[in-house]
CSV table of C-alpha atoms and ligand atoms in Angstrom, one decimal:
chain,number,residue,atom,x,y,z
A,1,MET,CA,175.7,-79.5,11.8
A,2,ASN,CA,177.7,-83.1,11.2
A,3,ASN,CA,178.3,-84.9,7.7
A,4,ASN,CA,175.4,-87.2,7.4
A,5,SER,CA,172.8,-84.4,7.7
A,6,LYS,CA,175.1,-81.4,4.8
A,7,THR,CA,174.5,-84.7,2.3
A,8,GLU,CA,171.2,-85.2,3.4
A,9,MET,CA,170.0,-82.1,2.7
A,10,THR,CA,172.3,-81.4,-0.5
A,11,ILE,CA,169.9,-84.3,-1.3
A,12,GLN,CA,167.4,-83.0,-0.5
A,13,LEU,CA,168.2,-79.7,-2.0
A,14,ALA,CA,168.9,-81.4,-5.0
A,15,ASP,CA,165.8,-83.7,-5.3
A,16,LYS,CA,163.9,-80.5,-4.5
A,17,TYR,CA,164.9,-78.4,-6.8
A,18,MET,CA,166.4,-79.5,-10.1
A,19,PHE,CA,164.2,-82.5,-12.6
A,20,GLN,CA,165.1,-86.0,-11.3
A,21,THR,CA,166.3,-87.1,-14.4
A,22,TYR,CA,169.7,-88.4,-13.2
A,23,SER,CA,168.6,-91.6,-10.7
A,24,ARG,CA,171.9,-90.6,-8.7
A,25,PHE,CA,173.7,-93.0,-6.6
A,26,PRO,CA,173.2,-91.4,-2.6
A,27,ILE,CA,176.6,-89.2,-2.2
A,28,THR,CA,177.6,-86.4,-2.1
A,29,LEU,CA,181.5,-85.9,-3.4
A,30,VAL,CA,183.6,-82.9,-3.3
A,31,LYS,CA,187.0,-83.6,-3.5
A,32,GLY,CA,189.2,-85.8,-5.8
A,33,ASP,CA,192.8,-86.0,-6.5
A,34,GLY,CA,194.2,-89.2,-9.1
A,35,CYS,CA,191.8,-92.1,-9.1
A,36,ARG,CA,190.2,-91.5,-6.1
A,37,VAL,CA,187.2,-89.3,-5.0
A,38,TRP,CA,186.0,-88.2,-1.7
A,39,ASP,CA,182.9,-87.3,-0.3
A,40,GLU,CA,181.1,-85.0,2.0
A,41,ASN,CA,182.2,-86.9,4.6
A,42,GLY,CA,185.4,-87.8,4.2
A,43,LYS,CA,184.9,-91.2,2.5
A,44,GLU,CA,187.2,-91.9,0.3
A,45,TYR,CA,186.7,-94.0,-3.3
A,46,LEU,CA,188.2,-96.2,-5.0
A,47,ASP,CA,186.9,-94.1,-9.5
A,48,PHE,CA,186.4,-96.7,-11.5
A,49,VAL,CA,183.8,-94.8,-13.7
A,50,GLY,CA,186.0,-91.4,-14.2
A,51,GLY,CA,183.4,-88.8,-14.7
A,52,ILE,CA,182.0,-92.1,-17.6
A,53,ALA,CA,186.0,-92.4,-19.4
A,54,VAL,CA,186.4,-88.3,-19.2
A,55,CYS,CA,189.6,-87.8,-16.4
A,56,ALA,CA,191.9,-90.2,-18.3
A,57,LEU,CA,194.5,-87.6,-16.0
A,58,GLY,CA,192.5,-88.0,-13.2
A,59,HIS,CA,190.9,-85.8,-11.0
A,60,CYS,CA,192.5,-82.4,-10.6
A,61,SER,CA,195.6,-83.9,-12.3
A,62,PRO,CA,197.7,-80.4,-11.5
A,63,LEU,CA,198.5,-80.3,-15.5
A,64,VAL,CA,195.0,-79.4,-16.3
A,65,SER,CA,194.6,-77.7,-13.5
A,66,ARG,CA,198.0,-75.2,-13.4
A,67,THR,CA,196.4,-75.8,-17.6
A,68,LEU,CA,193.3,-73.5,-16.4
A,69,GLU,CA,194.6,-71.8,-13.6
A,70,GLU,CA,197.8,-69.6,-16.2
A,71,GLN,CA,194.5,-69.7,-19.0
A,72,SER,CA,192.1,-68.4,-16.5
A,73,LYS,CA,193.9,-65.1,-16.6
A,74,LYS,CA,195.1,-64.8,-20.1
A,75,LEU,CA,191.8,-65.3,-21.9
A,76,ILE,CA,188.9,-67.8,-21.6
A,77,HIS,CA,185.7,-66.5,-24.0
A,78,VAL,CA,186.2,-64.2,-27.7
A,79,SER,CA,183.5,-65.6,-30.5
A,80,ASN,CA,184.4,-67.3,-32.8
A,81,LEU,CA,185.0,-64.5,-34.8
A,82,TYR,CA,188.1,-64.4,-34.4
A,83,TYR,CA,191.5,-66.8,-33.7
A,84,THR,CA,192.7,-68.0,-30.8
A,85,ARG,CA,195.9,-69.7,-30.8
A,86,PRO,CA,195.2,-72.1,-28.4
A,87,GLN,CA,192.0,-73.3,-30.1
A,88,ALA,CA,194.4,-73.4,-33.6
A,89,GLU,CA,197.2,-75.3,-31.6
A,90,LEU,CA,194.5,-77.9,-29.9
A,91,ALA,CA,193.0,-78.6,-34.5
A,92,GLY,CA,196.5,-78.9,-35.7
A,93,LEU,CA,197.6,-81.4,-32.7
A,94,LEU,CA,194.4,-83.5,-33.3
A,95,VAL,CA,194.5,-83.2,-37.2
A,96,GLU,CA,198.5,-84.3,-36.6
A,97,ASN,CA,197.6,-87.7,-34.6
A,98,SER,CA,195.1,-88.9,-36.5
A,99,PHE,CA,194.0,-89.8,-40.3
A,100,ALA,CA,191.6,-85.7,-40.2
A,101,ASP,CA,192.6,-83.1,-42.1
A,102,ARG,CA,189.7,-80.2,-40.7
A,103,VAL,CA,188.4,-80.0,-37.3
A,104,PHE,CA,184.9,-78.4,-35.6
A,105,PHE,CA,185.5,-77.8,-32.0
A,106,CYS,CA,181.7,-77.3,-29.6
A,107,ASN,CA,180.6,-78.9,-26.4
A,108,SER,CA,179.7,-82.2,-26.0
A,109,GLY,CA,179.7,-86.3,-27.6
A,110,ALA,CA,176.8,-85.3,-29.1
A,111,GLU,CA,177.1,-81.9,-30.4
A,112,ALA,CA,180.2,-83.5,-31.8
A,113,ASN,CA,177.7,-85.9,-32.4
A,114,GLU,CA,175.3,-83.5,-34.4
A,115,ALA,CA,177.5,-81.9,-36.3
A,116,ALA,CA,178.4,-85.1,-37.9
A,117,ILE,CA,174.9,-85.8,-39.6
A,118,LYS,CA,175.0,-82.2,-40.5
A,119,LEU,CA,177.8,-82.3,-42.3
A,120,ALA,CA,177.1,-86.3,-44.2
A,121,ARG,CA,174.0,-84.4,-44.8
A,122,ARG,CA,175.0,-80.9,-46.7
A,123,TYR,CA,178.4,-83.0,-48.6
A,124,SER,CA,175.7,-85.3,-49.8
A,125,HIS,CA,172.6,-82.1,-50.2
A,126,GLU,CA,175.2,-80.9,-52.6
A,127,LYS,CA,177.6,-83.6,-54.3
A,128,PHE,CA,174.2,-86.2,-55.2
A,129,GLY,CA,170.6,-84.4,-55.1
A,130,PRO,CA,168.3,-84.7,-51.7
A,131,GLU,CA,167.4,-87.8,-51.9
A,132,ARG,CA,170.7,-89.1,-50.9
A,133,HIS,CA,170.8,-88.5,-47.1
A,134,ILE,CA,169.7,-91.9,-44.6
A,135,ILE,CA,172.2,-92.3,-42.2
A,136,ILE,CA,171.9,-95.6,-41.0
A,137,SER,CA,173.3,-96.4,-37.2
A,138,MET,CA,173.3,-99.6,-34.5
A,139,GLU,CA,171.5,-101.2,-32.7
A,140,ASN,CA,171.7,-100.8,-29.3
A,141,SER,CA,174.4,-97.6,-30.3
A,142,PHE,CA,174.9,-95.0,-28.3
A,143,HIS,CA,175.3,-91.2,-29.9
A,144,GLY,CA,173.3,-88.9,-27.6
A,145,ARG,CA,170.6,-87.1,-25.7
A,146,THR,CA,169.6,-84.0,-28.5
A,147,MET,CA,166.7,-85.2,-31.3
A,148,ALA,CA,169.1,-85.9,-33.8
A,149,THR,CA,171.0,-87.8,-31.8
A,150,LEU,CA,168.2,-89.5,-29.8
A,151,SER,CA,167.3,-90.8,-33.3
A,152,ALA,CA,170.8,-91.8,-34.5
A,153,THR,CA,170.7,-93.7,-30.8
A,154,GLY,CA,169.4,-97.8,-31.3
A,155,GLN,CA,167.4,-97.8,-28.1
A,156,ASP,CA,164.4,-97.6,-27.6
A,157,LYS,CA,164.7,-96.4,-24.4
A,158,VAL,CA,166.7,-93.2,-25.2
A,159,ARG,CA,164.0,-93.0,-27.7
A,160,GLY,CA,160.8,-93.5,-25.5
A,161,GLY,CA,158.7,-91.0,-25.7
A,162,TYR,CA,159.8,-88.1,-27.6
A,163,ASP,CA,158.4,-89.5,-30.8
A,164,PRO,CA,158.3,-87.4,-34.0
A,165,LEU,CA,162.0,-88.0,-33.8
A,166,LEU,CA,164.2,-87.1,-37.1
A,167,GLY,CA,162.9,-88.8,-40.1
A,168,GLY,CA,166.4,-90.4,-42.5
A,169,PHE,CA,167.7,-92.0,-40.1
A,170,LYS,CA,167.8,-96.9,-40.3
A,171,PHE,CA,169.6,-99.4,-38.1
A,172,VAL,CA,171.0,-102.7,-38.6
A,173,PRO,CA,172.4,-104.6,-36.1
A,174,PHE,CA,175.9,-104.1,-34.6
A,175,ASN,CA,179.4,-106.8,-36.0
A,176,ASP,CA,176.8,-107.6,-39.5
A,177,ILE,CA,177.6,-107.3,-42.7
A,178,LYS,CA,175.0,-109.4,-44.9
A,179,SER,CA,172.2,-106.5,-43.4
A,180,LEU,CA,174.2,-103.7,-43.4
A,181,ASP,CA,175.2,-105.1,-47.2
A,182,ASP,CA,171.4,-105.6,-48.0
A,183,LYS,CA,170.4,-102.3,-46.6
A,184,MET,CA,172.5,-99.7,-48.6
A,185,ASP,CA,170.7,-98.1,-51.4
A,186,GLU,CA,171.3,-95.2,-53.7
A,187,SER,CA,169.4,-93.4,-50.5
A,188,VAL,CA,172.0,-93.9,-47.9
A,189,CYS,CA,174.4,-91.0,-47.6
A,190,ALA,CA,176.8,-91.6,-44.5
A,191,VAL,CA,177.3,-95.0,-41.8
A,192,MET,CA,177.7,-94.2,-38.6
A,193,LEU,CA,179.2,-95.8,-35.7
A,194,GLU,CA,180.2,-96.4,-32.4
A,195,PRO,CA,184.1,-98.6,-33.5
A,196,VAL,CA,183.7,-99.8,-29.8
A,197,GLN,CA,179.7,-99.6,-28.9
A,198,GLY,CA,179.9,-98.5,-24.9
A,199,GLU,CA,176.9,-98.0,-23.5
A,200,GLY,CA,175.4,-100.7,-25.0
A,201,GLY,CA,177.9,-102.6,-23.1
A,202,VAL,CA,181.6,-102.9,-24.4
A,203,ILE,CA,181.0,-104.4,-27.6
A,204,CYS,CA,183.9,-105.4,-29.7
A,205,PRO,CA,183.5,-105.8,-33.4
A,206,ASP,CA,184.2,-109.0,-35.4
A,207,PRO,CA,188.7,-108.0,-36.1
A,208,ASP,CA,188.3,-107.6,-39.4
A,209,TYR,CA,183.9,-105.9,-39.3
A,210,LEU,CA,185.0,-102.2,-39.7
A,211,LYS,CA,187.0,-103.4,-42.7
A,212,LYS,CA,184.3,-104.8,-44.5
A,213,VAL,CA,182.0,-101.6,-43.6
A,214,LYS,CA,184.9,-99.3,-44.8
A,215,ASN,CA,185.1,-101.2,-48.3
A,216,LEU,CA,181.0,-100.9,-48.1
A,217,CYS,CA,181.2,-97.4,-48.4
A,218,ARG,CA,183.6,-97.1,-49.8
A,219,ASP,CA,182.0,-98.8,-53.4
A,220,ARG,CA,179.0,-96.9,-52.9
A,221,ASP,CA,180.4,-93.7,-51.5
A,222,ILE,CA,179.1,-93.5,-48.5
A,223,LEU,CA,180.3,-92.2,-45.7
A,224,LEU,CA,182.0,-93.5,-42.6
A,225,ILE,CA,181.4,-92.5,-40.0
A,226,PHE,CA,183.0,-93.3,-36.1
A,227,ASP,CA,181.9,-91.6,-33.0
A,228,GLU,CA,185.2,-92.5,-30.7
A,229,VAL,CA,183.5,-90.6,-28.3
A,230,GLN,CA,183.6,-93.1,-25.2
A,231,VAL,CA,186.5,-94.8,-26.8
A,232,GLY,CA,188.6,-92.1,-27.7
A,233,MET,CA,191.4,-90.1,-26.6
A,234,GLY,CA,194.2,-93.2,-25.1
A,235,ARG,CA,191.0,-95.5,-23.6
A,236,THR,CA,192.1,-99.2,-26.1
A,237,GLY,CA,195.2,-98.2,-25.6
A,238,LYS,CA,195.4,-96.5,-29.0
A,239,LEU,CA,195.1,-92.9,-29.2
A,240,PHE,CA,192.1,-93.8,-31.6
A,241,ALA,CA,189.6,-97.6,-31.8
A,242,HIS,CA,189.1,-97.5,-34.6
A,243,GLU,CA,192.6,-97.6,-35.3
A,244,HIS,CA,193.2,-101.4,-33.9
A,245,TYR,CA,191.3,-102.7,-37.0
A,246,GLY,CA,193.0,-100.8,-39.8
A,247,VAL,CA,190.7,-98.4,-40.8
A,248,THR,CA,190.3,-95.2,-40.7
A,249,PRO,CA,186.4,-93.4,-41.5
A,250,ASP,CA,185.7,-90.0,-43.0
A,251,ILE,CA,184.7,-88.4,-40.1
A,252,MET,CA,185.2,-88.9,-35.7
A,253,THR,CA,183.7,-87.5,-33.5
A,254,LEU,CA,184.7,-86.9,-29.6
A,255,ALA,CA,184.0,-85.3,-26.5
A,256,LYS,CA,185.0,-87.0,-23.2
A,257,ALA,CA,188.8,-87.7,-22.7
A,258,LEU,CA,189.0,-84.6,-24.5
A,259,GLY,CA,189.0,-82.3,-22.1
A,260,ASN,CA,189.5,-84.5,-18.6
A,261,GLY,CA,186.3,-82.8,-17.7
A,262,LEU,CA,186.2,-79.0,-18.8
A,263,PRO,CA,182.6,-79.2,-22.3
A,264,ILE,CA,184.6,-79.4,-25.2
A,265,GLY,CA,183.8,-82.0,-28.0
A,266,ALA,CA,185.6,-82.1,-31.8
A,267,MET,CA,184.0,-83.0,-35.0
A,268,LEU,CA,187.2,-84.0,-37.3
A,269,ALA,CA,186.8,-85.1,-41.0
A,270,VAL,CA,188.7,-85.5,-44.4
A,271,ASP,CA,189.7,-82.7,-46.3
A,272,GLU,CA,187.0,-84.0,-49.0
A,273,LEU,CA,183.8,-82.1,-46.9
A,274,ASN,CA,186.1,-79.3,-46.3
A,275,GLN,CA,183.5,-77.9,-48.8
A,276,ALA,CA,180.5,-78.1,-46.9
A,277,PHE,CA,180.9,-77.0,-44.9
A,278,GLY,CA,181.7,-73.0,-45.5
A,279,PRO,CA,181.2,-70.2,-43.2
A,280,GLY,CA,177.7,-69.5,-41.6
A,281,SER,CA,176.8,-73.4,-42.5
A,282,HIS,CA,177.4,-74.1,-39.2
A,283,ALA,CA,178.3,-72.1,-35.7
A,284,THR,CA,177.9,-72.2,-31.6
A,285,THR,CA,179.2,-69.8,-30.0
A,286,PHE,CA,181.4,-72.1,-27.2
A,287,GLY,CA,182.7,-74.1,-28.9
A,288,GLY,CA,186.4,-74.5,-28.1
A,289,THR,CA,186.8,-71.8,-26.6
A,290,PRO,CA,190.7,-70.3,-25.0
A,291,LEU,CA,190.5,-72.3,-21.6
A,292,VAL,CA,188.6,-75.0,-22.9
A,293,ALA,CA,191.3,-76.1,-25.6
A,294,ALA,CA,194.2,-74.5,-23.2
A,295,VAL,CA,193.6,-77.6,-22.1
A,296,ALA,CA,192.6,-80.6,-24.6
A,297,SER,CA,196.0,-78.8,-25.6
A,298,ALA,CA,198.0,-79.4,-22.7
A,299,VAL,CA,195.8,-83.4,-22.4
A,300,LEU,CA,196.4,-84.7,-25.7
A,301,THR,CA,199.5,-83.7,-25.3
A,302,SER,CA,200.5,-85.4,-21.9
A,303,LEU,CA,199.2,-88.6,-22.8
A,304,LEU,CA,201.3,-88.8,-26.1
A,305,LYS,CA,204.1,-87.5,-24.4
A,306,ASP,CA,204.1,-89.3,-21.3
A,307,GLY,CA,203.2,-92.4,-22.4
A,308,TRP,CA,199.9,-93.0,-20.8
A,309,ILE,CA,198.5,-95.2,-23.8
A,310,ASP,CA,200.3,-97.6,-23.9
A,311,HIS,CA,199.7,-97.3,-20.2
A,312,ALA,CA,196.2,-98.1,-20.5
A,313,ASP,CA,197.4,-101.0,-23.0
A,314,ARG,CA,198.9,-102.8,-20.4
A,315,VAL,CA,197.4,-102.2,-17.0
A,316,GLY,CA,194.3,-103.1,-19.5
A,317,SER,CA,195.6,-106.8,-19.7
A,318,TYR,CA,196.6,-106.3,-16.9
A,319,PHE,CA,193.5,-105.4,-15.7
A,320,LYS,CA,191.5,-108.0,-17.8
A,321,ALA,CA,194.3,-111.2,-16.1
A,322,ARG,CA,192.7,-110.1,-12.4
A,323,ILE,CA,188.8,-110.3,-13.5
A,324,GLU,CA,189.6,-113.5,-15.5
A,325,GLU,CA,190.3,-114.9,-12.3
A,326,LEU,CA,187.8,-113.6,-10.8
A,327,ALA,CA,185.0,-115.9,-14.0
A,328,GLU,CA,186.6,-118.7,-13.0
A,329,LYS,CA,185.5,-118.6,-9.2
A,330,TYR,CA,182.0,-116.5,-10.2
A,331,SER,CA,179.7,-118.9,-12.8
A,332,PHE,CA,177.2,-116.4,-12.4
A,333,ILE,CA,180.3,-114.3,-15.0
A,334,LYS,CA,179.7,-115.7,-18.6
A,335,GLU,CA,181.9,-112.7,-20.4
A,336,ILE,CA,184.5,-110.5,-20.5
A,337,ARG,CA,185.2,-107.7,-23.0
A,338,GLY,CA,186.4,-104.5,-23.6
A,339,LEU,CA,189.9,-103.3,-24.8
A,340,GLY,CA,192.4,-101.3,-23.2
A,341,LEU,CA,190.6,-99.2,-20.4
A,342,ILE,CA,187.1,-100.3,-21.0
A,343,ILE,CA,186.0,-103.2,-19.8
A,344,GLY,CA,182.5,-104.9,-20.2
A,345,VAL,CA,182.3,-107.8,-17.4
A,346,GLU,CA,178.3,-109.2,-19.1
A,347,MET,CA,176.4,-111.2,-15.7
A,348,ASP,CA,174.2,-113.7,-15.9
A,349,ARG,CA,172.6,-111.1,-13.5
A,350,PRO,CA,171.7,-107.5,-13.0
A,351,ALA,CA,175.1,-105.6,-12.9
A,352,ALA,CA,172.9,-103.3,-10.2
A,353,PRO,CA,173.8,-105.3,-6.7
A,354,VAL,CA,177.2,-105.5,-7.6
A,355,VAL,CA,177.6,-101.7,-8.2
A,356,ASN,CA,176.0,-100.9,-4.9
A,357,ALA,CA,177.8,-103.4,-3.2
A,358,CYS,CA,181.0,-101.8,-3.9
A,359,LEU,CA,179.9,-98.5,-3.3
A,360,LYS,CA,178.8,-99.4,0.1
A,361,GLU,CA,182.9,-100.8,0.7
A,362,GLY,CA,184.3,-97.4,-0.9
A,363,VAL,CA,184.2,-98.2,-4.9
A,364,LEU,CA,183.0,-96.1,-7.7
A,365,ILE,CA,182.5,-98.5,-11.0
A,366,ILE,CA,178.8,-98.7,-12.9
A,367,SER,CA,177.0,-100.7,-15.5
A,368,ALA,CA,175.9,-100.0,-19.3
A,369,GLN,CA,172.3,-101.6,-19.8
A,370,GLU,CA,171.2,-104.8,-16.9
A,371,LYS,CA,174.0,-106.7,-16.7
A,372,VAL,CA,177.0,-105.4,-17.8
A,373,ILE,CA,179.8,-104.0,-15.4
A,374,ARG,CA,181.9,-101.8,-17.2
A,375,PHE,CA,185.7,-100.8,-15.9
A,376,LEU,CA,186.1,-96.2,-16.7
A,377,PRO,CA,189.4,-96.0,-14.8
A,378,PRO,CA,191.0,-92.8,-15.3
A,379,LEU,CA,193.9,-94.1,-17.7
A,380,ILE,CA,196.4,-93.4,-15.1
A,381,VAL,CA,195.1,-95.9,-13.0
A,382,GLY,CA,198.2,-97.9,-10.9
A,383,ARG,CA,198.7,-101.7,-10.9
A,384,GLU,CA,197.8,-101.4,-7.4
A,385,GLU,CA,193.9,-99.3,-7.8
A,386,ILE,CA,193.4,-102.5,-10.1
A,387,ASP,CA,194.5,-105.1,-6.7
A,388,SER,CA,192.6,-102.7,-4.6
A,389,LEU,CA,188.7,-102.5,-7.1
A,390,ILE,CA,189.0,-106.9,-7.8
A,391,ARG,CA,189.8,-107.2,-4.2
A,392,THR,CA,186.2,-105.6,-3.5
A,393,LEU,CA,184.7,-106.9,-6.6
A,394,ASP,CA,186.0,-110.5,-4.7
A,395,LYS,CA,184.1,-109.9,-0.9
A,396,VAL,CA,181.4,-108.3,-3.1
A,397,MET,CA,180.8,-111.2,-5.7
A,398,GLY,CA,181.6,-113.6,-2.7
A,399,GLU,CA,178.4,-112.1,-1.2
A,400,LEU,CA,176.3,-112.1,-4.0
A,401,ASP,CA,176.9,-115.4,-4.0
A,402,SER,CA,176.0,-117.3,-1.6
E,501,PLP,C1,178.5,-90.0,-24.0
E,501,PLP,C2,178.6,-90.3,-25.3
E,501,PLP,C3,177.7,-89.7,-26.5
E,501,PLP,C4,176.9,-88.5,-25.6
E,501,PLP,O1,178.2,-87.5,-25.8
E,501,PLP,P1,177.5,-86.4,-24.2
E,501,PLP,O2,178.5,-85.5,-24.0
E,501,PLP,O3,176.9,-86.7,-23.4
E,501,PLP,O4,176.9,-85.3,-25.6
E,501,PLP,C5,178.0,-89.9,-28.0
E,501,PLP,N1,178.7,-90.9,-28.0
E,501,PLP,C6,178.8,-91.6,-27.6
E,501,PLP,C7,179.2,-92.9,-27.7
E,501,PLP,C8,179.6,-91.6,-25.9
E,501,PLP,O5,179.4,-92.2,-25.5
């Protein structure tokens, strides 16, 4: 059987037997190394998606593979009823490098946000009573696909068809402090937002917006939750995106890049909230197993010690400057947004033709919202790889323009 028909067979199998919840690109990937992946035909792709902001150290990072192998021979899983060293160490690392005092481990971004929502509700319930339970989140936000997190998500395309949604969520426009102020009454227990909106189209707030949100929250004893699932872990050129804005939350959620591809999420919070999550209040079977925790610790240590976060900042600036050159050439590029290595390019037309043409040329990129191209390369990406992407974009956009 030749490789082309192998690819077709894989696609046929998947389309026949799986729910078609994804409209997938018609390639089957079999191998990865750094910022590159290969399909079943041996075709090479430059990867500027990185598993959607997951593979920060790149594909099959030797550090990840080695840690995975070593820990897999020691201990893979035990119940969270027992202590394990890798989990305790990871918690210590996260706390020592953040505003937080406590960590809860889970398996995904949605679960981290579930934990955040539950913690905020329970804390407010105990402190102020059940009336105070409203969580304000943002229009155009994305917090996940479970019932609670889609109820917290300000996008109809995520919420549609799942009524009745979980009650107790209200929405205000992102980056609009007046609207938020108007809604913050006695019934509100928390404000939840992404410091930089990812799925919403890579939207950065005004420099002082998060500070104003924090002040409103503090004045009214309302909790502040930052969802850093996409923009945390060095993506923006700082370990956490909120560091750019000089504000800390009460609760923060992490996932995507935390395990460099192993499923792990985390919900971090200040010590004041510790009491609200006592024994029996929340749990998950797989959260922070020794295997994933060992890998996440190794990844975080490397991010901090090997300079990858500064690197993301530096090459991110270079990347943006190169895209600005394209913007001068192609008037359909309307705006370039982002921080570090999360970059969005808004066009006056759909992004899909650019994304699909790049795929043919051997470059993986994705969109965020209809008209925004989004780049989320591994943080280890180099200038040559960025140059190579820019050449492909130039070619593809040139053809689009004619
Ligand atoms: C991806 C994402 C989530 C959901 O994470 P899952 O691991 O897919 O559940 C939540 N919030 C943000 C900001 C995300 O980007």
